[in-house]
């Protein structure tokens, strides 16, 4: 069987790996928005979020955010969080 230390290490690896990939995706998304690679898109995402979720309420994920979902999908397409062996550009 596995020792307590081995089990602890395996669980920590799973947690850190999940945080790392999400963090990397968020970093790429922010970089693309900050560079204004699609002029006006940042404003469109903001308007979509405020119109759907409201400006003062807590953030909850909504399927009514098509521009946001498209932006996340494109970010993942250009910068997959794990190497997949194919360049998709």
PDB file of N, CA and C in Angstrom:
ATOM      1  N   UNK A   1       0.800  -1.176   0.000  1.00  0.00           N
ATOM      2  CA  UNK A   1       0.000   0.000   0.000  1.00  0.00           C
ATOM      3  C   UNK A   1       0.849   1.250   0.000  1.00  0.00           C
ATOM      4  N   UNK A   2       0.172   2.348  -0.074  1.00  0.00           N
ATOM      5  CA  UNK A   2       0.818   3.651  -0.075  1.00  0.00           C
ATOM      6  C   UNK A   2       0.964   4.180   1.341  1.00  0.00           C
ATOM      7  N   UNK A   3       2.027   4.915   1.555  1.00  0.00           N
ATOM      8  CA  UNK A   3       2.219   5.545   2.861  1.00  0.00           C
ATOM      9  C   UNK A   3       1.367   6.807   2.919  1.00  0.00           C
ATOM     10  N   UNK A   4       1.193   7.335   4.120  1.00  0.00           N
ATOM     11  CA  UNK A   4       0.448   8.588   4.282  1.00  0.00           C
ATOM     12  C   UNK A   4       1.107   9.723   3.508  1.00  0.00           C
ATOM     13  N   UNK A   5       2.426   9.773   3.508  1.00  0.00           N
ATOM     14  CA  UNK A   5       3.140  10.811   2.770  1.00  0.00           C
ATOM     15  C   UNK A   5       2.903  10.703   1.267  1.00  0.00           C
ATOM     16  N   UNK A   6       2.879   9.496   0.737  1.00  0.00           N
ATOM     17  CA  UNK A   6       2.639   9.304  -0.689  1.00  0.00           C
ATOM     18  C   UNK A   6       1.216   9.730  -1.074  1.00  0.00           C
ATOM     19  N   UNK A   7       0.263   9.405  -0.241  1.00  0.00           N
ATOM     20  CA  UNK A   7      -1.126   9.801  -0.504  1.00  0.00           C
ATOM     21  C   UNK A   7      -1.260  11.325  -0.446  1.00  0.00           C
ATOM     22  N   UNK A   8      -0.648  11.927   0.563  1.00  0.00           N
ATOM     23  CA  UNK A   8      -0.680  13.384   0.694  1.00  0.00           C
ATOM     24  C   UNK A   8      -0.070  14.044  -0.531  1.00  0.00           C
ATOM     25  N   UNK A   9       1.071  13.545  -0.980  1.00  0.00           N
ATOM     26  CA  UNK A   9       1.738  14.103  -2.147  1.00  0.00           C
ATOM     27  C   UNK A   9       0.858  13.975  -3.397  1.00  0.00           C
ATOM     28  N   UNK A  10       0.222  12.832  -3.589  1.00  0.00           N
ATOM     29  CA  UNK A  10      -0.630  12.620  -4.762  1.00  0.00           C
ATOM     30  C   UNK A  10      -1.819  13.576  -4.766  1.00  0.00           C
ATOM     31  N   UNK A  11      -2.439  13.770  -3.607  1.00  0.00           N
ATOM     32  CA  UNK A  11      -3.576  14.686  -3.515  1.00  0.00           C
ATOM     33  C   UNK A  11      -3.120  16.120  -3.777  1.00  0.00           C
ATOM     34  N   UNK A  12      -2.006  16.524  -3.216  1.00  0.00           N
ATOM     35  CA  UNK A  12      -1.495  17.877  -3.430  1.00  0.00           C
ATOM     36  C   UNK A  12      -1.158  18.113  -4.904  1.00  0.00           C
ATOM     37  N   UNK A  13      -0.605  17.117  -5.574  1.00  0.00           N
ATOM     38  CA  UNK A  13      -0.298  17.235  -6.997  1.00  0.00           C
ATOM     39  C   UNK A  13      -1.561  17.474  -7.811  1.00  0.00           C
ATOM     40  N   UNK A  14      -2.646  16.779  -7.489  1.00  0.00           N
ATOM     41  CA  UNK A  14      -3.907  16.957  -8.213  1.00  0.00           C
ATOM     42  C   UNK A  14      -4.456  18.367  -8.006  1.00  0.00           C
ATOM     43  N   UNK A  15      -4.391  18.855  -6.783  1.00  0.00           N
ATOM     44  CA  UNK A  15      -4.918  20.189  -6.476  1.00  0.00           C
ATOM     45  C   UNK A  15      -4.097  21.262  -7.179  1.00  0.00           C
ATOM     46  N   UNK A  16      -2.788  21.187  -7.070  1.00  0.00           N
ATOM     47  CA  UNK A  16      -1.905  22.183  -7.664  1.00  0.00           C
ATOM     48  C   UNK A  16      -2.007  22.153  -9.186  1.00  0.00           C
ATOM     49  N   UNK A  17      -2.093  20.979  -9.779  1.00  0.00           N
ATOM     50  CA  UNK A  17      -2.192  20.878 -11.241  1.00  0.00           C
ATOM     51  C   UNK A  17      -3.463  21.558 -11.733  1.00  0.00           C
ATOM     52  N   UNK A  18      -4.574  21.385 -11.034  1.00  0.00           N
ATOM     53  CA  UNK A  18      -5.822  22.036 -11.429  1.00  0.00           C
ATOM     54  C   UNK A  18      -5.756  23.538 -11.307  1.00  0.00           C
ATOM     55  N   UNK A  19      -5.139  24.033 -10.253  1.00  0.00           N
ATOM     56  CA  UNK A  19      -5.001  25.479 -10.063  1.00  0.00           C
ATOM     57  C   UNK A  19      -4.049  26.084 -11.091  1.00  0.00           C
ATOM     58  N   UNK A  20      -3.009  25.370 -11.409  1.00  0.00           N
ATOM     59  CA  UNK A  20      -2.016  25.876 -12.341  1.00  0.00           C
ATOM     60  C   UNK A  20      -2.604  26.052 -13.735  1.00  0.00           C
ATOM     61  N   UNK A  21      -3.376  25.078 -14.208  1.00  0.00           N
ATOM     62  CA  UNK A  21      -3.939  25.177 -15.555  1.00  0.00           C
ATOM     63  C   UNK A  21      -5.002  26.278 -15.617  1.00  0.00           C
ATOM     64  N   UNK A  22      -5.816  26.406 -14.591  1.00  0.00           N
ATOM     65  CA  UNK A  22      -6.822  27.479 -14.566  1.00  0.00           C
ATOM     66  C   UNK A  22      -6.149  28.838 -14.503  1.00  0.00           C
ATOM     67  N   UNK A  23      -5.114  28.934 -13.712  1.00  0.00           N
ATOM     68  CA  UNK A  23      -4.382  30.192 -13.590  1.00  0.00           C
ATOM     69  C   UNK A  23      -3.708  30.588 -14.896  1.00  0.00           C
ATOM     70  N   UNK A  24      -3.138  29.617 -15.585  1.00  0.00           N
ATOM     71  CA  UNK A  24      -2.485  29.906 -16.862  1.00  0.00           C
ATOM     72  C   UNK A  24      -3.499  30.388 -17.891  1.00  0.00           C
ATOM     73  N   UNK A  25      -4.663  29.773 -17.923  1.00  0.00           N
ATOM     74  CA  UNK A  25      -5.710  30.201 -18.858  1.00  0.00           C
ATOM     75  C   UNK A  25      -6.152  31.621 -18.541  1.00  0.00           C
ATOM     76  N   UNK A  26      -6.363  31.914 -17.265  1.00  0.00           N
ATOM     77  CA  UNK A  26      -6.769  33.268 -16.870  1.00  0.00           C
ATOM     78  C   UNK A  26      -5.693  34.293 -17.244  1.00  0.00           C
ATOM     79  N   UNK A  27      -4.432  33.935 -17.076  1.00  0.00           N
ATOM     80  CA  UNK A  27      -3.346  34.848 -17.442  1.00  0.00           C
ATOM     81  C   UNK A  27      -3.363  35.145 -18.935  1.00  0.00           C
ATOM     82  N   UNK A  28      -3.537  34.130 -19.759  1.00  0.00           N
ATOM     83  CA  UNK A  28      -3.594  34.357 -21.202  1.00  0.00           C
ATOM     84  C   UNK A  28      -4.795  35.229 -21.574  1.00  0.00           C
ATOM     85  N   UNK A  29      -5.935  34.976 -20.941  1.00  0.00           N
ATOM     86  CA  UNK A  29      -7.127  35.776 -21.237  1.00  0.00           C
ATOM     87  C   UNK A  29      -6.876  37.246 -20.914  1.00  0.00           C
ATOM     88  N   UNK A  30      -6.320  37.507 -19.747  1.00  0.00           N
ATOM     89  CA  UNK A  30      -6.044  38.888 -19.350  1.00  0.00           C
ATOM     90  C   UNK A  30      -5.013  39.542 -20.262  1.00  0.00           C
ATOM     91  N   UNK A  31      -4.020  38.784 -20.685  1.00  0.00           N
ATOM     92  CA  UNK A  31      -3.011  39.325 -21.587  1.00  0.00           C
ATOM     93  C   UNK A  31      -3.646  39.748 -22.913  1.00  0.00           C
ATOM     94  N   UNK A  32      -4.505  38.894 -23.470  1.00  0.00           N
ATOM     95  CA  UNK A  32      -5.160  39.229 -24.734  1.00  0.00           C
ATOM     96  C   UNK A  32      -6.062  40.458 -24.582  1.00  0.00           C
ATOM     97  N   UNK A  33      -6.769  40.544 -23.473  1.00  0.00           N
ATOM     98  CA  UNK A  33      -7.617  41.721 -23.250  1.00  0.00           C
ATOM     99  C   UNK A  33      -6.780  42.979 -23.051  1.00  0.00           C
ATOM    100  N   UNK A  34      -5.698  42.862 -22.298  1.00  0.00           N
ATOM    101  CA  UNK A  34      -4.851  44.027 -22.027  1.00  0.00           C
ATOM    102  C   UNK A  34      -4.176  44.538 -23.299  1.00  0.00           C
ATOM    103  N   UNK A  35      -3.825  43.636 -24.198  1.00  0.00           N
ATOM    104  CA  UNK A  35      -3.190  44.034 -25.449  1.00  0.00           C
ATOM    105  C   UNK A  35      -4.195  44.551 -26.471  1.00  0.00           C
ATOM    106  N   UNK A  36      -5.472  44.458 -26.145  1.00  0.00           N
ATOM    107  CA  UNK A  36      -6.543  44.947 -27.012  1.00  0.00           C
ATOM    108  C   UNK A  36      -6.406  44.378 -28.425  1.00  0.00           C
ATOM    109  N   UNK A  37      -6.200  43.058 -28.496  1.00  0.00           N
ATOM    110  CA  UNK A  37      -5.994  42.400 -29.780  1.00  0.00           C
ATOM    111  C   UNK A  37      -7.259  42.406 -30.638  1.00  0.00           C
ATOM    112  N   UNK A  38      -8.392  42.488 -30.014  1.00  0.00           N
ATOM    113  CA  UNK A  38      -9.665  42.642 -30.726  1.00  0.00           C
ATOM    114  C   UNK A  38     -10.287  43.923 -30.181  1.00  0.00           C
ATOM    115  N   UNK A  39     -10.007  45.053 -30.820  1.00  0.00           N
ATOM    116  CA  UNK A  39     -10.466  46.338 -30.280  1.00  0.00           C
ATOM    117  C   UNK A  39     -11.951  46.341 -29.931  1.00  0.00           C
ATOM    118  N   UNK A  40     -12.239  46.808 -28.730  1.00  0.00           N
ATOM    119  CA  UNK A  40     -13.617  46.906 -28.269  1.00  0.00           C
ATOM    120  C   UNK A  40     -14.164  45.642 -27.631  1.00  0.00           C
ATOM    121  N   UNK A  41     -13.416  44.547 -27.695  1.00  0.00           N
ATOM    122  CA  UNK A  41     -13.950  43.287 -27.179  1.00  0.00           C
ATOM    123  C   UNK A  41     -14.055  43.303 -25.656  1.00  0.00           C
ATOM    124  N   UNK A  42     -13.107  43.946 -24.997  1.00  0.00           N
ATOM    125  CA  UNK A  42     -13.160  44.043 -23.535  1.00  0.00           C
ATOM    126  C   UNK A  42     -14.447  44.739 -23.106  1.00  0.00           C
ATOM    127  N   UNK A  43     -14.805  45.813 -23.776  1.00  0.00           N
ATOM    128  CA  UNK A  43     -16.040  46.535 -23.459  1.00  0.00           C
ATOM    129  C   UNK A  43     -17.264  45.664 -23.724  1.00  0.00           C
ATOM    130  N   UNK A  44     -17.229  44.896 -24.806  1.00  0.00           N
ATOM    131  CA  UNK A  44     -18.347  44.006 -25.117  1.00  0.00           C
ATOM    132  C   UNK A  44     -18.525  42.936 -24.044  1.00  0.00           C
ATOM    133  N   UNK A  45     -17.415  42.384 -23.555  1.00  0.00           N
ATOM    134  CA  UNK A  45     -17.502  41.377 -22.486  1.00  0.00           C
ATOM    135  C   UNK A  45     -18.063  41.992 -21.202  1.00  0.00           C
ATOM    136  N   UNK A  46     -17.608  43.208 -20.890  1.00  0.00           N
ATOM    137  CA  UNK A  46     -18.099  43.898 -19.700  1.00  0.00           C
ATOM    138  C   UNK A  46     -19.598  44.164 -19.820  1.00  0.00           C
ATOM    139  N   UNK A  47     -20.015  44.676 -20.958  1.00  0.00           N
ATOM    140  CA  UNK A  47     -21.439  44.965 -21.173  1.00  0.00           C
ATOM    141  C   UNK A  47     -22.284  43.691 -21.075  1.00  0.00           C
ATOM    142  N   UNK A  48     -21.794  42.607 -21.661  1.00  0.00           N
ATOM    143  CA  UNK A  48     -22.514  41.338 -21.590  1.00  0.00           C
ATOM    144  C   UNK A  48     -22.662  40.873 -20.139  1.00  0.00           C
ATOM    145  N   UNK A  49     -21.573  40.971 -19.373  1.00  0.00           N
ATOM    146  CA  UNK A  49     -21.615  40.531 -17.977  1.00  0.00           C
ATOM    147  C   UNK A  49     -22.568  41.397 -17.159  1.00  0.00           C
ATOM    148  N   UNK A  50     -22.503  42.715 -17.315  1.00  0.00           N
ATOM    149  CA  UNK A  50     -23.376  43.599 -16.546  1.00  0.00           C
ATOM    150  C   UNK A  50     -24.836  43.411 -16.938  1.00  0.00           C
ATOM    151  N   UNK A  51     -25.096  43.234 -18.226  1.00  0.00           N
ATOM    152  CA  UNK A  51     -26.477  43.054 -18.690  1.00  0.00           C
ATOM    153  C   UNK A  51     -27.062  41.736 -18.197  1.00  0.00           C
ATOM    154  N   UNK A  52     -26.235  40.711 -18.099  1.00  0.00           N
ATOM    155  CA  UNK A  52     -26.719  39.384 -17.712  1.00  0.00           C
ATOM    156  C   UNK A  52     -26.682  39.173 -16.209  1.00  0.00           C
ATOM    157  N   UNK A  53     -25.582  39.581 -15.579  1.00  0.00           N
ATOM    158  CA  UNK A  53     -25.364  39.276 -14.161  1.00  0.00           C
ATOM    159  C   UNK A  53     -25.645  40.455 -13.245  1.00  0.00           C
ATOM    160  N   UNK A  54     -25.651  41.660 -13.784  1.00  0.00           N
ATOM    161  CA  UNK A  54     -25.810  42.853 -12.965  1.00  0.00           C
ATOM    162  C   UNK A  54     -24.467  43.349 -12.476  1.00  0.00           C
ATOM    163  N   UNK A  55     -24.405  44.612 -12.132  1.00  0.00           N
ATOM    164  CA  UNK A  55     -23.143  45.218 -11.711  1.00  0.00           C
ATOM    165  C   UNK A  55     -22.841  44.996 -10.234  1.00  0.00           C
ATOM    166  N   UNK A  56     -23.872  44.810  -9.419  1.00  0.00           N
ATOM    167  CA  UNK A  56     -23.651  44.746  -7.969  1.00  0.00           C
ATOM    168  C   UNK A  56     -23.790  43.351  -7.375  1.00  0.00           C
ATOM    169  N   UNK A  57     -24.385  42.447  -8.108  1.00  0.00           N
ATOM    170  CA  UNK A  57     -24.639  41.122  -7.556  1.00  0.00           C
ATOM    171  C   UNK A  57     -23.399  40.248  -7.548  1.00  0.00           C
ATOM    172  N   UNK A  58     -23.445  39.140  -6.839  1.00  0.00           N
ATOM    173  CA  UNK A  58     -22.308  38.217  -6.828  1.00  0.00           C
ATOM    174  C   UNK A  58     -22.194  37.526  -8.186  1.00  0.00           C
ATOM    175  N   UNK A  59     -20.967  37.186  -8.554  1.00  0.00           N
ATOM    176  CA  UNK A  59     -20.758  36.517  -9.827  1.00  0.00           C
ATOM    177  C   UNK A  59     -21.205  35.070  -9.724  1.00  0.00           C
ATOM    178  N   UNK A  60     -22.046  34.662 -10.630  1.00  0.00           N
ATOM    179  CA  UNK A  60     -22.402  33.254 -10.785  1.00  0.00           C
ATOM    180  C   UNK A  60     -22.325  32.945 -12.266  1.00  0.00           C
ATOM    181  N   UNK A  61     -21.862  31.762 -12.595  1.00  0.00           N
ATOM    182  CA  UNK A  61     -21.708  31.400 -14.003  1.00  0.00           C
ATOM    183  C   UNK A  61     -23.070  31.309 -14.662  1.00  0.00           C
ATOM    184  N   UNK A  62     -23.149  31.794 -15.860  1.00  0.00           N
ATOM    185  CA  UNK A  62     -24.397  31.795 -16.599  1.00  0.00           C
ATOM    186  C   UNK A  62     -24.141  31.321 -18.013  1.00  0.00           C
ATOM    187  N   UNK A  63     -25.059  30.535 -18.548  1.00  0.00           N
ATOM    188  CA  UNK A  63     -24.946  30.103 -19.939  1.00  0.00           C
ATOM    189  C   UNK A  63     -25.382  31.199 -20.897  1.00  0.00           C
ATOM    190  N   UNK A  64     -25.802  32.313 -20.342  1.00  0.00           N
ATOM    191  CA  UNK A  64     -26.245  33.450 -21.142  1.00  0.00           C
ATOM    192  C   UNK A  64     -25.104  34.422 -21.428  1.00  0.00           C
ATOM    193  N   UNK A  65     -23.894  33.933 -21.449  1.00  0.00           N
ATOM    194  CA  UNK A  65     -22.721  34.757 -21.723  1.00  0.00           C
ATOM    195  C   UNK A  65     -21.996  34.220 -22.958  1.00  0.00           C
ATOM    196  N   UNK A  66     -22.607  34.302 -24.144  1.00  0.00           N
ATOM    197  CA  UNK A  66     -21.998  33.682 -25.329  1.00  0.00           C
ATOM    198  C   UNK A  66     -20.661  34.298 -25.727  1.00  0.00           C
ATOM    199  N   UNK A  67     -20.499  35.599 -25.596  1.00  0.00           N
ATOM    200  CA  UNK A  67     -19.217  36.219 -25.948  1.00  0.00           C
ATOM    201  C   UNK A  67     -18.117  35.768 -24.983  1.00  0.00           C
ATOM    202  N   UNK A  68     -18.461  35.679 -23.716  1.00  0.00           N
ATOM    203  CA  UNK A  68     -17.489  35.235 -22.719  1.00  0.00           C
ATOM    204  C   UNK A  68     -17.100  33.785 -22.965  1.00  0.00           C
ATOM    205  N   UNK A  69     -18.077  32.946 -23.244  1.00  0.00           N
ATOM    206  CA  UNK A  69     -17.778  31.540 -23.528  1.00  0.00           C
ATOM    207  C   UNK A  69     -16.916  31.402 -24.776  1.00  0.00           C
ATOM    208  N   UNK A  70     -17.209  32.194 -25.806  1.00  0.00           N
ATOM    209  CA  UNK A  70     -16.406  32.152 -27.033  1.00  0.00           C
ATOM    210  C   UNK A  70     -14.975  32.603 -26.753  1.00  0.00           C
ATOM    211  N   UNK A  71     -14.829  33.633 -25.912  1.00  0.00           N
ATOM    212  CA  UNK A  71     -13.499  34.145 -25.584  1.00  0.00           C
ATOM    213  C   UNK A  71     -12.684  33.097 -24.835  1.00  0.00           C
ATOM    214  N   UNK A  72     -13.303  32.421 -23.888  1.00  0.00           N
ATOM    215  CA  UNK A  72     -12.618  31.358 -23.143  1.00  0.00           C
ATOM    216  C   UNK A  72     -12.225  30.231 -24.091  1.00  0.00           C
ATOM    217  N   UNK A  73     -13.130  29.830 -24.974  1.00  0.00           N
ATOM    218  CA  UNK A  73     -12.840  28.747 -25.924  1.00  0.00           C
ATOM    219  C   UNK A  73     -11.680  29.101 -26.844  1.00  0.00           C
ATOM    220  N   UNK A  74     -11.663  30.340 -27.342  1.00  0.00           N
ATOM    221  CA  UNK A  74     -10.575  30.769 -28.215  1.00  0.00           C
ATOM    222  C   UNK A  74      -9.244  30.807 -27.466  1.00  0.00           C
ATOM    223  N   UNK A  75      -9.284  31.263 -26.226  1.00  0.00           N
ATOM    224  CA  UNK A  75      -8.057  31.286 -25.428  1.00  0.00           C
ATOM    225  C   UNK A  75      -7.531  29.869 -25.246  1.00  0.00           C
ATOM    226  N   UNK A  76      -8.423  28.925 -24.934  1.00  0.00           N
ATOM    227  CA  UNK A  76      -7.998  27.537 -24.761  1.00  0.00           C
ATOM    228  C   UNK A  76      -7.514  26.929 -26.075  1.00  0.00           C
ATOM    229  N   UNK A  77      -8.096  27.367 -27.185  1.00  0.00           N
ATOM    230  CA  UNK A  77      -7.676  26.837 -28.490  1.00  0.00           C
ATOM    231  C   UNK A  77      -6.259  27.302 -28.819  1.00  0.00           C
ATOM    232  N   UNK A  78      -5.959  28.567 -28.564  1.00  0.00           N
ATOM    233  CA  UNK A  78      -4.634  29.097 -28.868  1.00  0.00           C
ATOM    234  C   UNK A  78      -3.595  28.747 -27.809  1.00  0.00           C
ATOM    235  N   UNK A  79      -4.030  28.591 -26.573  1.00  0.00           N
ATOM    236  CA  UNK A  79      -3.098  28.324 -25.465  1.00  0.00           C
ATOM    237  C   UNK A  79      -3.649  27.195 -24.593  1.00  0.00           C
ATOM    238  N   UNK A  80      -3.600  25.946 -25.073  1.00  0.00           N
ATOM    239  CA  UNK A  80      -4.114  24.856 -24.241  1.00  0.00           C
ATOM    240  C   UNK A  80      -3.315  24.746 -22.937  1.00  0.00           C
ATOM    241  N   UNK A  81      -4.000  24.458 -21.828  1.00  0.00           N
ATOM    242  CA  UNK A  81      -3.297  24.411 -20.543  1.00  0.00           C
ATOM    243  C   UNK A  81      -2.320  23.254 -20.422  1.00  0.00           C
ATOM    244  N   UNK A  82      -2.481  22.244 -21.256  1.00  0.00           N
ATOM    245  CA  UNK A  82      -1.550  21.116 -21.261  1.00  0.00           C
ATOM    246  C   UNK A  82      -1.125  20.885 -22.702  1.00  0.00           C
ATOM    247  N   UNK A  83       0.129  20.538 -22.932  1.00  0.00           N
ATOM    248  CA  UNK A  83       0.570  20.331 -24.316  1.00  0.00           C
ATOM    249  C   UNK A  83      -0.206  19.189 -24.965  1.00  0.00           C
ATOM    250  N   UNK A  84      -0.638  19.439 -26.190  1.00  0.00           N
ATOM    251  CA  UNK A  84      -1.370  18.399 -26.904  1.00  0.00           C
ATOM    252  C   UNK A  84      -0.647  17.962 -28.174  1.00  0.00           C
ATOM    253  N   UNK A  85       0.454  18.603 -28.505  1.00  0.00           N
ATOM    254  CA  UNK A  85       1.254  18.167 -29.616  1.00  0.00           C
ATOM    255  C   UNK A  85       0.929  18.788 -30.960  1.00  0.00           C
ATOM    256  N   UNK A  86      -0.129  19.570 -31.037  1.00  0.00           N
ATOM    257  CA  UNK A  86      -0.514  20.194 -32.306  1.00  0.00           C
ATOM    258  C   UNK A  86      -0.563  21.694 -32.145  1.00  0.00           C
ATOM    259  N   UNK A  87       0.000  22.401 -33.091  1.00  0.00           N
ATOM    260  CA  UNK A  87      -0.102  23.857 -33.098  1.00  0.00           C
ATOM    261  C   UNK A  87      -1.351  24.223 -33.869  1.00  0.00           C
ATOM    262  N   UNK A  88      -2.271  24.952 -33.258  1.00  0.00           N
ATOM    263  CA  UNK A  88      -3.546  25.232 -33.882  1.00  0.00           C
ATOM    264  C   UNK A  88      -3.643  26.618 -34.486  1.00  0.00           C
ATOM    265  N   UNK A  89      -2.541  27.257 -34.724  1.00  0.00           N
ATOM    266  CA  UNK A  89      -2.588  28.604 -35.316  1.00  0.00           C
ATOM    267  C   UNK A  89      -2.660  28.532 -36.795  1.00  0.00           C
TER     268      UNK A  89
END
